[in-house]
Amino acid sequence: MSELEFEPAANVDDVQAGEGLRCIVRGHAVALFNVDGQIHAIDDRCSHGEASLADGWLEGCEIECPLHQGRFDVTNGKATAAPCLEAVASYPIRIVAGRVLVAVPR
Ligand code: FES
């Protein structure tokens, strides 16, 4: 298994508590969320349709899609409410020198 490569995505301070932040990492649209000071990274595209999850509403560790109100757990990408059935990808992160680094596939 190849070692993960972490790429800079955002400044930690830009990921506000209770909100999502969309960023592009190696061509992937990634949504960052701050849940009680812990930052999580998932795919920004809803598995149900063309919606940015970073534009949704974060409640606890669940993000509600702005289009049809499906939900995902931002800690692991699993779908938690219909109409979303398929998980979205979740990505490992690291914090280095005030920056959020995200590992996405090549
Ligand atoms: S596009 Fe996200 S729930 Fe439909």
mmCIF file of N, CA, C and O and ligand atoms in Angstrom:
data_model
loop_
_atom_site.group_PDB
_atom_site.id
_atom_site.type_symbol
_atom_site.label_atom_id
_atom_site.label_comp_id
_atom_site.label_asym_id
_atom_site.label_seq_id
_atom_site.Cartn_x
_atom_site.Cartn_y
_atom_site.Cartn_z
ATOM 1 N N MET A 1 0.850 -1.190 0.000
ATOM 2 C CA MET A 1 0.000 0.000 0.000
ATOM 3 C C MET A 1 0.886 1.240 0.000
ATOM 4 O O MET A 1 1.844 1.326 0.740
ATOM 5 N N SER A 2 0.578 2.182 -0.890
ATOM 6 C CA SER A 2 1.407 3.371 -0.965
ATOM 7 C C SER A 2 1.114 4.318 0.184
ATOM 8 O O SER A 2 0.000 4.368 0.701
ATOM 9 N N GLU A 3 2.134 5.067 0.563
ATOM 10 C CA GLU A 3 1.987 6.019 1.649
ATOM 11 C C GLU A 3 1.127 7.199 1.195
ATOM 12 O O GLU A 3 1.196 7.605 0.028
ATOM 13 N N LEU A 4 0.321 7.706 2.114
ATOM 14 C CA LEU A 4 -0.541 8.829 1.768
ATOM 15 C C LEU A 4 0.288 10.087 1.604
ATOM 16 O O LEU A 4 1.255 10.305 2.332
ATOM 17 N N GLU A 5 -0.107 10.898 0.648
ATOM 18 C CA GLU A 5 0.547 12.192 0.476
ATOM 19 C C GLU A 5 -0.449 13.283 0.852
ATOM 20 O O GLU A 5 -1.549 13.343 0.312
ATOM 21 N N PHE A 6 -0.057 14.118 1.778
ATOM 22 C CA PHE A 6 -0.934 15.172 2.279
ATOM 23 C C PHE A 6 -0.618 16.480 1.562
ATOM 24 O O PHE A 6 0.539 16.858 1.418
ATOM 25 N N GLU A 7 -1.690 17.140 1.107
ATOM 26 C CA GLU A 7 -1.557 18.398 0.370
ATOM 27 C C GLU A 7 -2.227 19.518 1.151
ATOM 28 O O GLU A 7 -3.289 19.305 1.760
ATOM 29 N N PRO A 8 -1.691 20.729 1.115
ATOM 30 C CA PRO A 8 -2.328 21.853 1.808
ATOM 31 C C PRO A 8 -3.715 22.133 1.219
ATOM 32 O O PRO A 8 -3.881 22.129 -0.001
ATOM 33 N N ALA A 9 -4.679 22.376 2.119
ATOM 34 C CA ALA A 9 -6.052 22.640 1.662
ATOM 35 C C ALA A 9 -6.537 24.010 2.121
ATOM 36 O O ALA A 9 -7.216 24.711 1.368
ATOM 37 N N ALA A 10 -6.222 24.382 3.352
ATOM 38 C CA ALA A 10 -6.754 25.641 3.892
ATOM 39 C C ALA A 10 -5.993 25.981 5.165
ATOM 40 O O ALA A 10 -5.255 25.151 5.717
ATOM 41 N N ASN A 11 -6.195 27.216 5.618
ATOM 42 C CA ASN A 11 -5.704 27.579 6.943
ATOM 43 C C ASN A 11 -6.691 27.059 7.987
ATOM 44 O O ASN A 11 -7.909 27.112 7.770
ATOM 45 N N VAL A 12 -6.177 26.577 9.099
ATOM 46 C CA VAL A 12 -7.051 26.076 10.163
ATOM 47 C C VAL A 12 -8.072 27.144 10.555
ATOM 48 O O VAL A 12 -9.261 26.847 10.723
ATOM 49 N N ASP A 13 -7.638 28.384 10.657
ATOM 50 C CA ASP A 13 -8.525 29.463 11.100
ATOM 51 C C ASP A 13 -9.665 29.728 10.123
ATOM 52 O O ASP A 13 -10.657 30.359 10.497
ATOM 53 N N ASP A 14 -9.522 29.294 8.886
ATOM 54 C CA ASP A 14 -10.587 29.516 7.898
ATOM 55 C C ASP A 14 -11.723 28.509 8.025
ATOM 56 O O ASP A 14 -12.767 28.666 7.396
ATOM 57 N N VAL A 15 -11.504 27.435 8.785
ATOM 58 C CA VAL A 15 -12.541 26.420 8.945
ATOM 59 C C VAL A 15 -13.287 26.737 10.243
ATOM 60 O O VAL A 15 -12.918 26.281 11.325
ATOM 61 N N GLN A 16 -14.316 27.561 10.099
ATOM 62 C CA GLN A 16 -15.044 28.061 11.269
ATOM 63 C C GLN A 16 -15.893 26.955 11.896
ATOM 64 O O GLN A 16 -16.441 26.101 11.196
ATOM 65 N N ALA A 17 -15.998 27.008 13.226
ATOM 66 C CA ALA A 17 -16.812 26.030 13.949
ATOM 67 C C ALA A 17 -18.242 26.061 13.416
ATOM 68 O O ALA A 17 -18.823 27.134 13.217
ATOM 69 N N GLY A 18 -18.785 24.889 13.156
ATOM 70 C CA GLY A 18 -20.177 24.776 12.728
ATOM 71 C C GLY A 18 -20.425 25.105 11.271
ATOM 72 O O GLY A 18 -21.572 25.158 10.841
ATOM 73 N N GLU A 19 -19.355 25.300 10.486
ATOM 74 C CA GLU A 19 -19.539 25.628 9.071
ATOM 75 C C GLU A 19 -18.671 24.749 8.189
ATOM 76 O O GLU A 19 -17.712 24.140 8.655
ATOM 77 N N GLY A 20 -19.007 24.746 6.909
ATOM 78 C CA GLY A 20 -18.226 23.990 5.943
ATOM 79 C C GLY A 20 -17.376 24.923 5.103
ATOM 80 O O GLY A 20 -17.710 26.088 4.921
ATOM 81 N N LEU A 21 -16.288 24.411 4.605
ATOM 82 C CA LEU A 21 -15.420 25.179 3.712
ATOM 83 C C LEU A 21 -15.064 24.300 2.527
ATOM 84 O O LEU A 21 -14.533 23.197 2.697
ATOM 85 N N ARG A 22 -15.388 24.793 1.317
ATOM 86 C CA ARG A 22 -15.043 24.048 0.104
ATOM 87 C C ARG A 22 -13.636 24.414 -0.324
ATOM 88 O O ARG A 22 -13.264 25.588 -0.314
ATOM 89 N N CYS A 23 -12.862 23.410 -0.692
ATOM 90 C CA CYS A 23 -11.538 23.696 -1.235
ATOM 91 C C CYS A 23 -11.212 22.629 -2.283
ATOM 92 O O CYS A 23 -11.859 21.590 -2.343
ATOM 93 N N ILE A 24 -10.250 22.946 -3.101
ATOM 94 C CA ILE A 24 -9.834 22.012 -4.146
ATOM 95 C C ILE A 24 -8.461 21.475 -3.775
ATOM 96 O O ILE A 24 -7.520 22.243 -3.544
ATOM 97 N N VAL A 25 -8.376 20.157 -3.690
ATOM 98 C CA VAL A 25 -7.112 19.510 -3.345
ATOM 99 C C VAL A 25 -6.783 18.525 -4.457
ATOM 100 O O VAL A 25 -7.518 17.552 -4.671
ATOM 101 N N ARG A 26 -5.711 18.793 -5.165
ATOM 102 C CA ARG A 26 -5.273 17.936 -6.274
ATOM 103 C C ARG A 26 -6.418 17.654 -7.255
ATOM 104 O O ARG A 26 -6.619 16.537 -7.719
ATOM 105 N N GLY A 27 -7.232 18.672 -7.493
ATOM 106 C CA GLY A 27 -8.329 18.548 -8.440
ATOM 107 C C GLY A 27 -9.605 17.992 -7.857
ATOM 108 O O GLY A 27 -10.622 17.931 -8.537
ATOM 109 N N HIS A 28 -9.588 17.566 -6.586
ATOM 110 C CA HIS A 28 -10.784 17.049 -5.928
ATOM 111 C C HIS A 28 -11.461 18.163 -5.132
ATOM 112 O O HIS A 28 -10.783 18.880 -4.383
ATOM 113 N N ALA A 29 -12.778 18.268 -5.256
ATOM 114 C CA ALA A 29 -13.526 19.205 -4.416
ATOM 115 C C ALA A 29 -13.742 18.537 -3.053
ATOM 116 O O ALA A 29 -14.337 17.460 -2.959
ATOM 117 N N VAL A 30 -13.205 19.163 -2.034
ATOM 118 C CA VAL A 30 -13.239 18.616 -0.672
ATOM 119 C C VAL A 30 -13.958 19.609 0.233
ATOM 120 O O VAL A 30 -13.777 20.823 0.101
ATOM 121 N N ALA A 31 -14.787 19.092 1.121
ATOM 122 C CA ALA A 31 -15.465 19.933 2.105
ATOM 123 C C ALA A 31 -14.834 19.687 3.472
ATOM 124 O O ALA A 31 -14.724 18.540 3.914
ATOM 125 N N LEU A 32 -14.386 20.766 4.093
ATOM 126 C CA LEU A 32 -13.823 20.683 5.443
ATOM 127 C C LEU A 32 -14.865 21.148 6.435
ATOM 128 O O LEU A 32 -15.584 22.128 6.188
ATOM 129 N N PHE A 33 -14.937 20.467 7.582
ATOM 130 C CA PHE A 33 -15.882 20.842 8.628
ATOM 131 C C PHE A 33 -15.165 20.847 9.968
ATOM 132 O O PHE A 33 -14.299 20.005 10.233
ATOM 133 N N ASN A 34 -15.561 21.790 10.793
ATOM 134 C CA ASN A 34 -14.986 21.918 12.129
ATOM 135 C C ASN A 34 -16.064 21.512 13.136
ATOM 136 O O ASN A 34 -17.068 22.200 13.299
ATOM 137 N N VAL A 35 -15.862 20.365 13.766
ATOM 138 C CA VAL A 35 -16.807 19.872 14.775
ATOM 139 C C VAL A 35 -16.099 19.898 16.122
ATOM 140 O O VAL A 35 -15.186 19.102 16.364
ATOM 141 N N ASP A 36 -16.470 20.825 16.945
ATOM 142 C CA ASP A 36 -15.869 20.952 18.280
ATOM 143 C C ASP A 36 -14.345 21.012 18.217
ATOM 144 O O ASP A 36 -13.654 20.361 19.013
ATOM 145 N N GLY A 37 -13.836 21.758 17.241
ATOM 146 C CA GLY A 37 -12.394 21.942 17.145
ATOM 147 C C GLY A 37 -11.670 20.871 16.353
ATOM 148 O O GLY A 37 -10.485 21.011 16.084
ATOM 149 N N GLN A 38 -12.383 19.803 16.004
ATOM 150 C CA GLN A 38 -11.778 18.745 15.182
ATOM 151 C C GLN A 38 -12.172 18.975 13.729
ATOM 152 O O GLN A 38 -13.358 19.161 13.427
ATOM 153 N N ILE A 39 -11.197 18.944 12.845
ATOM 154 C CA ILE A 39 -11.481 19.167 11.433
ATOM 155 C C ILE A 39 -11.603 17.829 10.707
ATOM 156 O O ILE A 39 -10.806 16.915 10.934
ATOM 157 N N HIS A 40 -12.632 17.753 9.872
ATOM 158 C CA HIS A 40 -12.900 16.542 9.094
ATOM 159 C C HIS A 40 -13.005 16.913 7.623
ATOM 160 O O HIS A 40 -13.470 18.009 7.288
ATOM 161 N N ALA A 41 -12.599 15.992 6.756
ATOM 162 C CA ALA A 41 -12.632 16.241 5.315
ATOM 163 C C ALA A 41 -13.418 15.132 4.623
ATOM 164 O O ALA A 41 -13.141 13.944 4.827
ATOM 165 N N ILE A 42 -14.410 15.532 3.825
ATOM 166 C CA ILE A 42 -15.159 14.581 3.007
ATOM 167 C C ILE A 42 -15.287 15.147 1.598
ATOM 168 O O ILE A 42 -15.030 16.327 1.367
ATOM 169 N N ASP A 43 -15.704 14.277 0.674
ATOM 170 C CA ASP A 43 -15.961 14.727 -0.685
ATOM 171 C C ASP A 43 -17.023 15.824 -0.635
ATOM 172 O O ASP A 43 -17.986 15.723 0.118
ATOM 173 N N ASP A 44 -16.841 16.872 -1.451
ATOM 174 C CA ASP A 44 -17.795 17.991 -1.381
ATOM 175 C C ASP A 44 -19.054 17.727 -2.183
ATOM 176 O O ASP A 44 -20.014 18.464 -2.058
ATOM 177 N N ARG A 45 -19.074 16.703 -3.019
ATOM 178 C CA ARG A 45 -20.243 16.464 -3.867
ATOM 179 C C ARG A 45 -21.146 15.422 -3.219
ATOM 180 O O ARG A 45 -20.716 14.314 -2.919
ATOM 181 N N CYS A 46 -22.398 15.800 -3.034
ATOM 182 C CA CYS A 46 -23.395 14.882 -2.473
ATOM 183 C C CYS A 46 -23.497 13.634 -3.347
ATOM 184 O O CYS A 46 -23.438 13.729 -4.580
ATOM 185 N N SER A 47 -23.687 12.470 -2.728
ATOM 186 C CA SER A 47 -23.805 11.235 -3.505
ATOM 187 C C SER A 47 -25.183 11.111 -4.159
ATOM 188 O O SER A 47 -25.413 10.212 -4.965
ATOM 189 N N HIS A 48 -26.104 11.987 -3.835
ATOM 190 C CA HIS A 48 -27.460 11.935 -4.398
ATOM 191 C C HIS A 48 -27.627 12.847 -5.604
ATOM 192 O O HIS A 48 -28.499 12.610 -6.437
ATOM 193 N N GLY A 49 -26.832 13.908 -5.704
ATOM 194 C CA GLY A 49 -26.992 14.838 -6.814
ATOM 195 C C GLY A 49 -25.910 15.890 -6.809
ATOM 196 O O GLY A 49 -24.919 15.785 -6.089
ATOM 197 N N GLU A 50 -26.127 16.896 -7.639
ATOM 198 C CA GLU A 50 -25.117 17.941 -7.834
ATOM 199 C C GLU A 50 -25.251 19.030 -6.781
ATOM 200 O O GLU A 50 -25.806 20.092 -7.047
ATOM 201 N N ALA A 51 -24.782 18.763 -5.600
ATOM 202 C CA ALA A 51 -24.852 19.760 -4.531
ATOM 203 C C ALA A 51 -23.540 19.764 -3.768
ATOM 204 O O ALA A 51 -22.905 18.722 -3.585
ATOM 205 N N SER A 52 -23.161 20.961 -3.332
ATOM 206 C CA SER A 52 -21.953 21.120 -2.526
ATOM 207 C C SER A 52 -22.314 20.939 -1.060
ATOM 208 O O SER A 52 -23.121 21.698 -0.507
ATOM 209 N N LEU A 53 -21.707 19.941 -0.424
ATOM 210 C CA LEU A 53 -22.022 19.699 0.995
ATOM 211 C C LEU A 53 -21.489 20.814 1.886
ATOM 212 O O LEU A 53 -22.035 21.069 2.960
ATOM 213 N N ALA A 54 -20.447 21.503 1.421
ATOM 214 C CA ALA A 54 -19.933 22.632 2.208
ATOM 215 C C ALA A 54 -20.968 23.739 2.344
ATOM 216 O O ALA A 54 -20.891 24.555 3.258
ATOM 217 N N ASP A 55 -21.951 23.763 1.429
ATOM 218 C CA ASP A 55 -23.018 24.767 1.493
ATOM 219 C C ASP A 55 -24.188 24.320 2.365
ATOM 220 O O ASP A 55 -25.188 25.022 2.458
ATOM 221 N N GLY A 56 -24.076 23.124 2.944
ATOM 222 C CA GLY A 56 -25.177 22.603 3.754
ATOM 223 C C GLY A 56 -25.153 23.140 5.175
ATOM 224 O O GLY A 56 -24.439 24.096 5.495
ATOM 225 N N TRP A 57 -25.948 22.494 6.033
ATOM 226 C CA TRP A 57 -26.084 22.927 7.427
ATOM 227 C C TRP A 57 -25.497 21.848 8.325
ATOM 228 O O TRP A 57 -25.909 20.685 8.279
ATOM 229 N N LEU A 58 -24.535 22.252 9.127
ATOM 230 C CA LEU A 58 -23.855 21.315 10.023
ATOM 231 C C LEU A 58 -24.541 21.313 11.377
ATOM 232 O O LEU A 58 -24.743 22.359 11.997
ATOM 233 N N GLU A 59 -24.918 20.108 11.822
ATOM 234 C CA GLU A 59 -25.526 19.965 13.142
ATOM 235 C C GLU A 59 -24.810 18.810 13.826
ATOM 236 O O GLU A 59 -24.933 17.663 13.375
ATOM 237 N N GLY A 60 -24.061 19.109 14.865
ATOM 238 C CA GLY A 60 -23.226 18.074 15.474
ATOM 239 C C GLY A 60 -22.225 17.607 14.441
ATOM 240 O O GLY A 60 -21.512 18.420 13.857
ATOM 241 N N CYS A 61 -22.179 16.293 14.211
ATOM 242 C CA CYS A 61 -21.249 15.773 13.203
ATOM 243 C C CYS A 61 -21.973 15.417 11.905
ATOM 244 O O CYS A 61 -21.408 14.732 11.057
ATOM 245 N N GLU A 62 -23.207 15.902 11.743
ATOM 246 C CA GLU A 62 -23.949 15.620 10.518
ATOM 247 C C GLU A 62 -24.087 16.865 9.656
ATOM 248 O O GLU A 62 -24.426 17.941 10.157
ATOM 249 N N ILE A 63 -23.851 16.670 8.345
ATOM 250 C CA ILE A 63 -24.072 17.758 7.396
ATOM 251 C C ILE A 63 -25.343 17.447 6.614
ATOM 252 O O ILE A 63 -25.525 16.331 6.135
ATOM 253 N N GLU A 64 -26.215 18.445 6.538
ATOM 254 C CA GLU A 64 -27.454 18.282 5.777
ATOM 255 C C GLU A 64 -27.264 18.903 4.403
ATOM 256 O O GLU A 64 -26.882 20.079 4.295
ATOM 257 N N CYS A 65 -27.500 18.117 3.368
ATOM 258 C CA CYS A 65 -27.350 18.596 1.997
ATOM 259 C C CYS A 65 -28.337 19.727 1.725
ATOM 260 O O CYS A 65 -29.513 19.626 2.087
ATOM 261 N N PRO A 66 -27.870 20.803 1.073
ATOM 262 C CA PRO A 66 -28.756 21.938 0.834
ATOM 263 C C PRO A 66 -29.834 21.666 -0.216
ATOM 264 O O PRO A 66 -30.791 22.425 -0.320
ATOM 265 N N LEU A 67 -29.699 20.573 -0.981
ATOM 266 C CA LEU A 67 -30.647 20.372 -2.086
ATOM 267 C C LEU A 67 -31.891 19.576 -1.667
ATOM 268 O O LEU A 67 -33.009 20.023 -1.879
ATOM 269 N N HIS A 68 -31.702 18.393 -1.077
ATOM 270 C CA HIS A 68 -32.872 17.569 -0.701
ATOM 271 C C HIS A 68 -32.808 17.125 0.755
ATOM 272 O O HIS A 68 -33.499 16.197 1.159
ATOM 273 N N GLN A 69 -31.934 17.723 1.514
ATOM 274 C CA GLN A 69 -31.874 17.521 2.962
ATOM 275 C C GLN A 69 -31.445 16.108 3.388
ATOM 276 O O GLN A 69 -31.726 15.692 4.519
ATOM 277 N N GLY A 70 -30.772 15.377 2.488
ATOM 278 C CA GLY A 70 -30.124 14.150 2.932
ATOM 279 C C GLY A 70 -28.992 14.515 3.886
ATOM 280 O O GLY A 70 -28.595 15.684 3.987
ATOM 281 N N ARG A 71 -28.479 13.528 4.614
ATOM 282 C CA ARG A 71 -27.439 13.831 5.604
ATOM 283 C C ARG A 71 -26.280 12.843 5.524
ATOM 284 O O ARG A 71 -26.462 11.680 5.156
ATOM 285 N N PHE A 72 -25.111 13.360 5.948
ATOM 286 C CA PHE A 72 -23.897 12.541 6.031
ATOM 287 C C PHE A 72 -23.190 12.825 7.344
ATOM 288 O O PHE A 72 -23.221 13.960 7.832
ATOM 289 N N ASP A 73 -22.522 11.781 7.848
ATOM 290 C CA ASP A 73 -21.649 11.935 9.008
ATOM 291 C C ASP A 73 -20.305 12.462 8.488
ATOM 292 O O ASP A 73 -19.638 11.781 7.705
ATOM 293 N N VAL A 74 -19.916 13.657 8.904
ATOM 294 C CA VAL A 74 -18.682 14.249 8.363
ATOM 295 C C VAL A 74 -17.428 13.554 8.888
ATOM 296 O O VAL A 74 -16.342 13.753 8.351
ATOM 297 N N THR A 75 -17.573 12.722 9.923
ATOM 298 C CA THR A 75 -16.386 12.047 10.468
ATOM 299 C C THR A 75 -15.986 10.824 9.654
ATOM 300 O O THR A 75 -14.850 10.360 9.744
ATOM 301 N N ASN A 76 -16.943 10.288 8.860
ATOM 302 C CA ASN A 76 -16.609 9.083 8.087
ATOM 303 C C ASN A 76 -17.257 9.050 6.696
ATOM 304 O O ASN A 76 -17.039 8.111 5.932
ATOM 305 N N GLY A 77 -18.075 10.042 6.372
ATOM 306 C CA GLY A 77 -18.694 10.120 5.054
ATOM 307 C C GLY A 77 -19.947 9.279 4.883
ATOM 308 O O GLY A 77 -20.569 9.303 3.818
ATOM 309 N N LYS A 78 -20.363 8.527 5.905
ATOM 310 C CA LYS A 78 -21.525 7.644 5.760
ATOM 311 C C LYS A 78 -22.816 8.446 5.629
ATOM 312 O O LYS A 78 -22.995 9.461 6.307
ATOM 313 N N ALA A 79 -23.713 7.944 4.754
ATOM 314 C CA ALA A 79 -25.027 8.560 4.630
ATOM 315 C C ALA A 79 -25.836 8.225 5.882
ATOM 316 O O ALA A 79 -25.842 7.081 6.344
ATOM 317 N N THR A 80 -26.521 9.226 6.428
ATOM 318 C CA THR A 80 -27.280 8.996 7.665
ATOM 319 C C THR A 80 -28.753 9.333 7.516
ATOM 320 O O THR A 80 -29.523 9.076 8.445
ATOM 321 N N ALA A 81 -29.153 9.941 6.398
ATOM 322 C CA ALA A 81 -30.574 10.241 6.208
ATOM 323 C C ALA A 81 -30.908 10.254 4.731
ATOM 324 O O ALA A 81 -30.115 10.725 3.906
ATOM 325 N N ALA A 82 -32.099 9.725 4.411
ATOM 326 C CA ALA A 82 -32.598 9.712 3.030
ATOM 327 C C ALA A 82 -32.799 11.149 2.551
ATOM 328 O O ALA A 82 -33.033 12.038 3.379
ATOM 329 N N PRO A 83 -32.680 11.346 1.226
ATOM 330 C CA PRO A 83 -32.561 10.334 0.177
ATOM 331 C C PRO A 83 -31.133 9.852 -0.075
ATOM 332 O O PRO A 83 -30.915 9.123 -1.035
ATOM 333 N N CYS A 84 -30.196 10.215 0.754
ATOM 334 C CA CYS A 84 -28.811 9.775 0.545
ATOM 335 C C CYS A 84 -28.650 8.352 1.054
ATOM 336 O O CYS A 84 -28.992 8.056 2.211
ATOM 337 N N LEU A 85 -28.157 7.480 0.200
ATOM 338 C CA LEU A 85 -27.938 6.088 0.569
ATOM 339 C C LEU A 85 -26.463 5.719 0.504
ATOM 340 O O LEU A 85 -25.988 4.904 1.283
ATOM 341 N N GLU A 86 -25.751 6.326 -0.461
ATOM 342 C CA GLU A 86 -24.330 6.021 -0.639
ATOM 343 C C GLU A 86 -23.469 6.983 0.151
ATOM 344 O O GLU A 86 -23.728 8.192 0.167
ATOM 345 N N ALA A 87 -22.430 6.442 0.750
ATOM 346 C CA ALA A 87 -21.464 7.282 1.463
ATOM 347 C C ALA A 87 -20.719 8.170 0.481
ATOM 348 O O ALA A 87 -20.649 7.868 -0.719
ATOM 349 N N VAL A 88 -20.163 9.249 0.977
ATOM 350 C CA VAL A 88 -19.184 10.016 0.213
ATOM 351 C C VAL A 88 -17.809 9.690 0.790
ATOM 352 O O VAL A 88 -17.708 9.219 1.932
ATOM 353 N N ALA A 89 -16.770 9.934 0.008
ATOM 354 C CA ALA A 89 -15.421 9.633 0.485
ATOM 355 C C ALA A 89 -15.055 10.532 1.663
ATOM 356 O O ALA A 89 -15.468 11.693 1.721
ATOM 357 N N SER A 90 -14.325 9.975 2.587
ATOM 358 C CA SER A 90 -13.752 10.803 3.647
ATOM 359 C C SER A 90 -12.238 10.697 3.529
ATOM 360 O O SER A 90 -11.708 9.686 3.043
ATOM 361 N N TYR A 91 -11.558 11.745 3.921
ATOM 362 C CA TYR A 91 -10.118 11.820 3.699
ATOM 363 C C TYR A 91 -9.375 12.084 4.996
ATOM 364 O O TYR A 91 -9.832 12.887 5.822
ATOM 365 N N PRO A 92 -8.222 11.479 5.161
ATOM 366 C CA PRO A 92 -7.392 11.767 6.337
ATOM 367 C C PRO A 92 -6.880 13.202 6.283
ATOM 368 O O PRO A 92 -6.601 13.719 5.188
ATOM 369 N N ILE A 93 -6.776 13.804 7.429
ATOM 370 C CA ILE A 93 -6.205 15.159 7.484
ATOM 371 C C ILE A 93 -5.059 15.199 8.503
ATOM 372 O O ILE A 93 -4.961 14.352 9.385
ATOM 373 N N ARG A 94 -4.233 16.212 8.358
ATOM 374 C CA ARG A 94 -3.202 16.543 9.350
ATOM 375 C C ARG A 94 -3.199 18.051 9.504
ATOM 376 O O ARG A 94 -3.492 18.775 8.542
ATOM 377 N N ILE A 95 -2.837 18.495 10.680
ATOM 378 C CA ILE A 95 -2.655 19.922 10.915
ATOM 379 C C ILE A 95 -1.155 20.165 11.073
ATOM 380 O O ILE A 95 -0.520 19.554 11.934
ATOM 381 N N VAL A 96 -0.607 21.019 10.235
ATOM 382 C CA VAL A 96 0.816 21.339 10.302
ATOM 383 C C VAL A 96 0.986 22.850 10.179
ATOM 384 O O VAL A 96 0.568 23.447 9.166
ATOM 385 N N ALA A 97 1.559 23.452 11.197
ATOM 386 C CA ALA A 97 1.874 24.886 11.173
ATOM 387 C C ALA A 97 0.667 25.736 10.778
ATOM 388 O O ALA A 97 0.775 26.630 9.935
ATOM 389 N N GLY A 98 -0.493 25.425 11.363
ATOM 390 C CA GLY A 98 -1.678 26.235 11.118
ATOM 391 C C GLY A 98 -2.372 25.975 9.801
ATOM 392 O O GLY A 98 -3.316 26.676 9.440
ATOM 393 N N ARG A 99 -1.918 24.953 9.085
ATOM 394 C CA ARG A 99 -2.549 24.596 7.809
ATOM 395 C C ARG A 99 -3.207 23.234 7.923
ATOM 396 O O ARG A 99 -2.718 22.342 8.618
ATOM 397 N N VAL A 100 -4.326 23.086 7.218
ATOM 398 C CA VAL A 100 -4.980 21.778 7.121
ATOM 399 C C VAL A 100 -4.443 21.087 5.881
ATOM 400 O O VAL A 100 -4.528 21.632 4.774
ATOM 401 N N LEU A 101 -3.874 19.922 6.074
ATOM 402 C CA LEU A 101 -3.402 19.107 4.950
ATOM 403 C C LEU A 101 -4.362 17.937 4.775
ATOM 404 O O LEU A 101 -4.801 17.339 5.762
ATOM 405 N N VAL A 102 -4.693 17.631 3.537
ATOM 406 C CA VAL A 102 -5.648 16.565 3.243
ATOM 407 C C VAL A 102 -5.005 15.578 2.286
ATOM 408 O O VAL A 102 -4.321 15.978 1.332
ATOM 409 N N ALA A 103 -5.244 14.286 2.532
ATOM 410 C CA ALA A 103 -4.740 13.243 1.622
ATOM 411 C C ALA A 103 -5.890 12.770 0.748
ATOM 412 O O ALA A 103 -6.864 12.211 1.248
ATOM 413 N N VAL A 104 -5.816 13.050 -0.549
ATOM 414 C CA VAL A 104 -6.821 12.571 -1.497
ATOM 415 C C VAL A 104 -6.124 11.649 -2.495
ATOM 416 O O VAL A 104 -4.903 11.721 -2.660
ATOM 417 N N PRO A 105 -6.888 10.781 -3.153
ATOM 418 C CA PRO A 105 -6.261 9.877 -4.130
ATOM 419 C C PRO A 105 -5.680 10.652 -5.303
ATOM 420 O O PRO A 105 -6.172 11.730 -5.632
ATOM 421 N N ARG A 106 -4.691 10.073 -5.921
ATOM 422 C CA ARG A 106 -4.108 10.693 -7.125
ATOM 423 C C ARG A 106 -5.024 10.482 -8.311
ATOM 424 O O ARG A 106 -5.744 9.537 -8.386
HETATM 425 S S1 FES B 1 -28.445 16.319 -3.908
HETATM 426 FE FE1 FES B 1 -27.979 15.987 -1.828
HETATM 427 S S2 FES B 1 -29.758 15.074 -0.996
HETATM 428 FE FE2 FES B 1 -30.191 15.315 -3.109
#
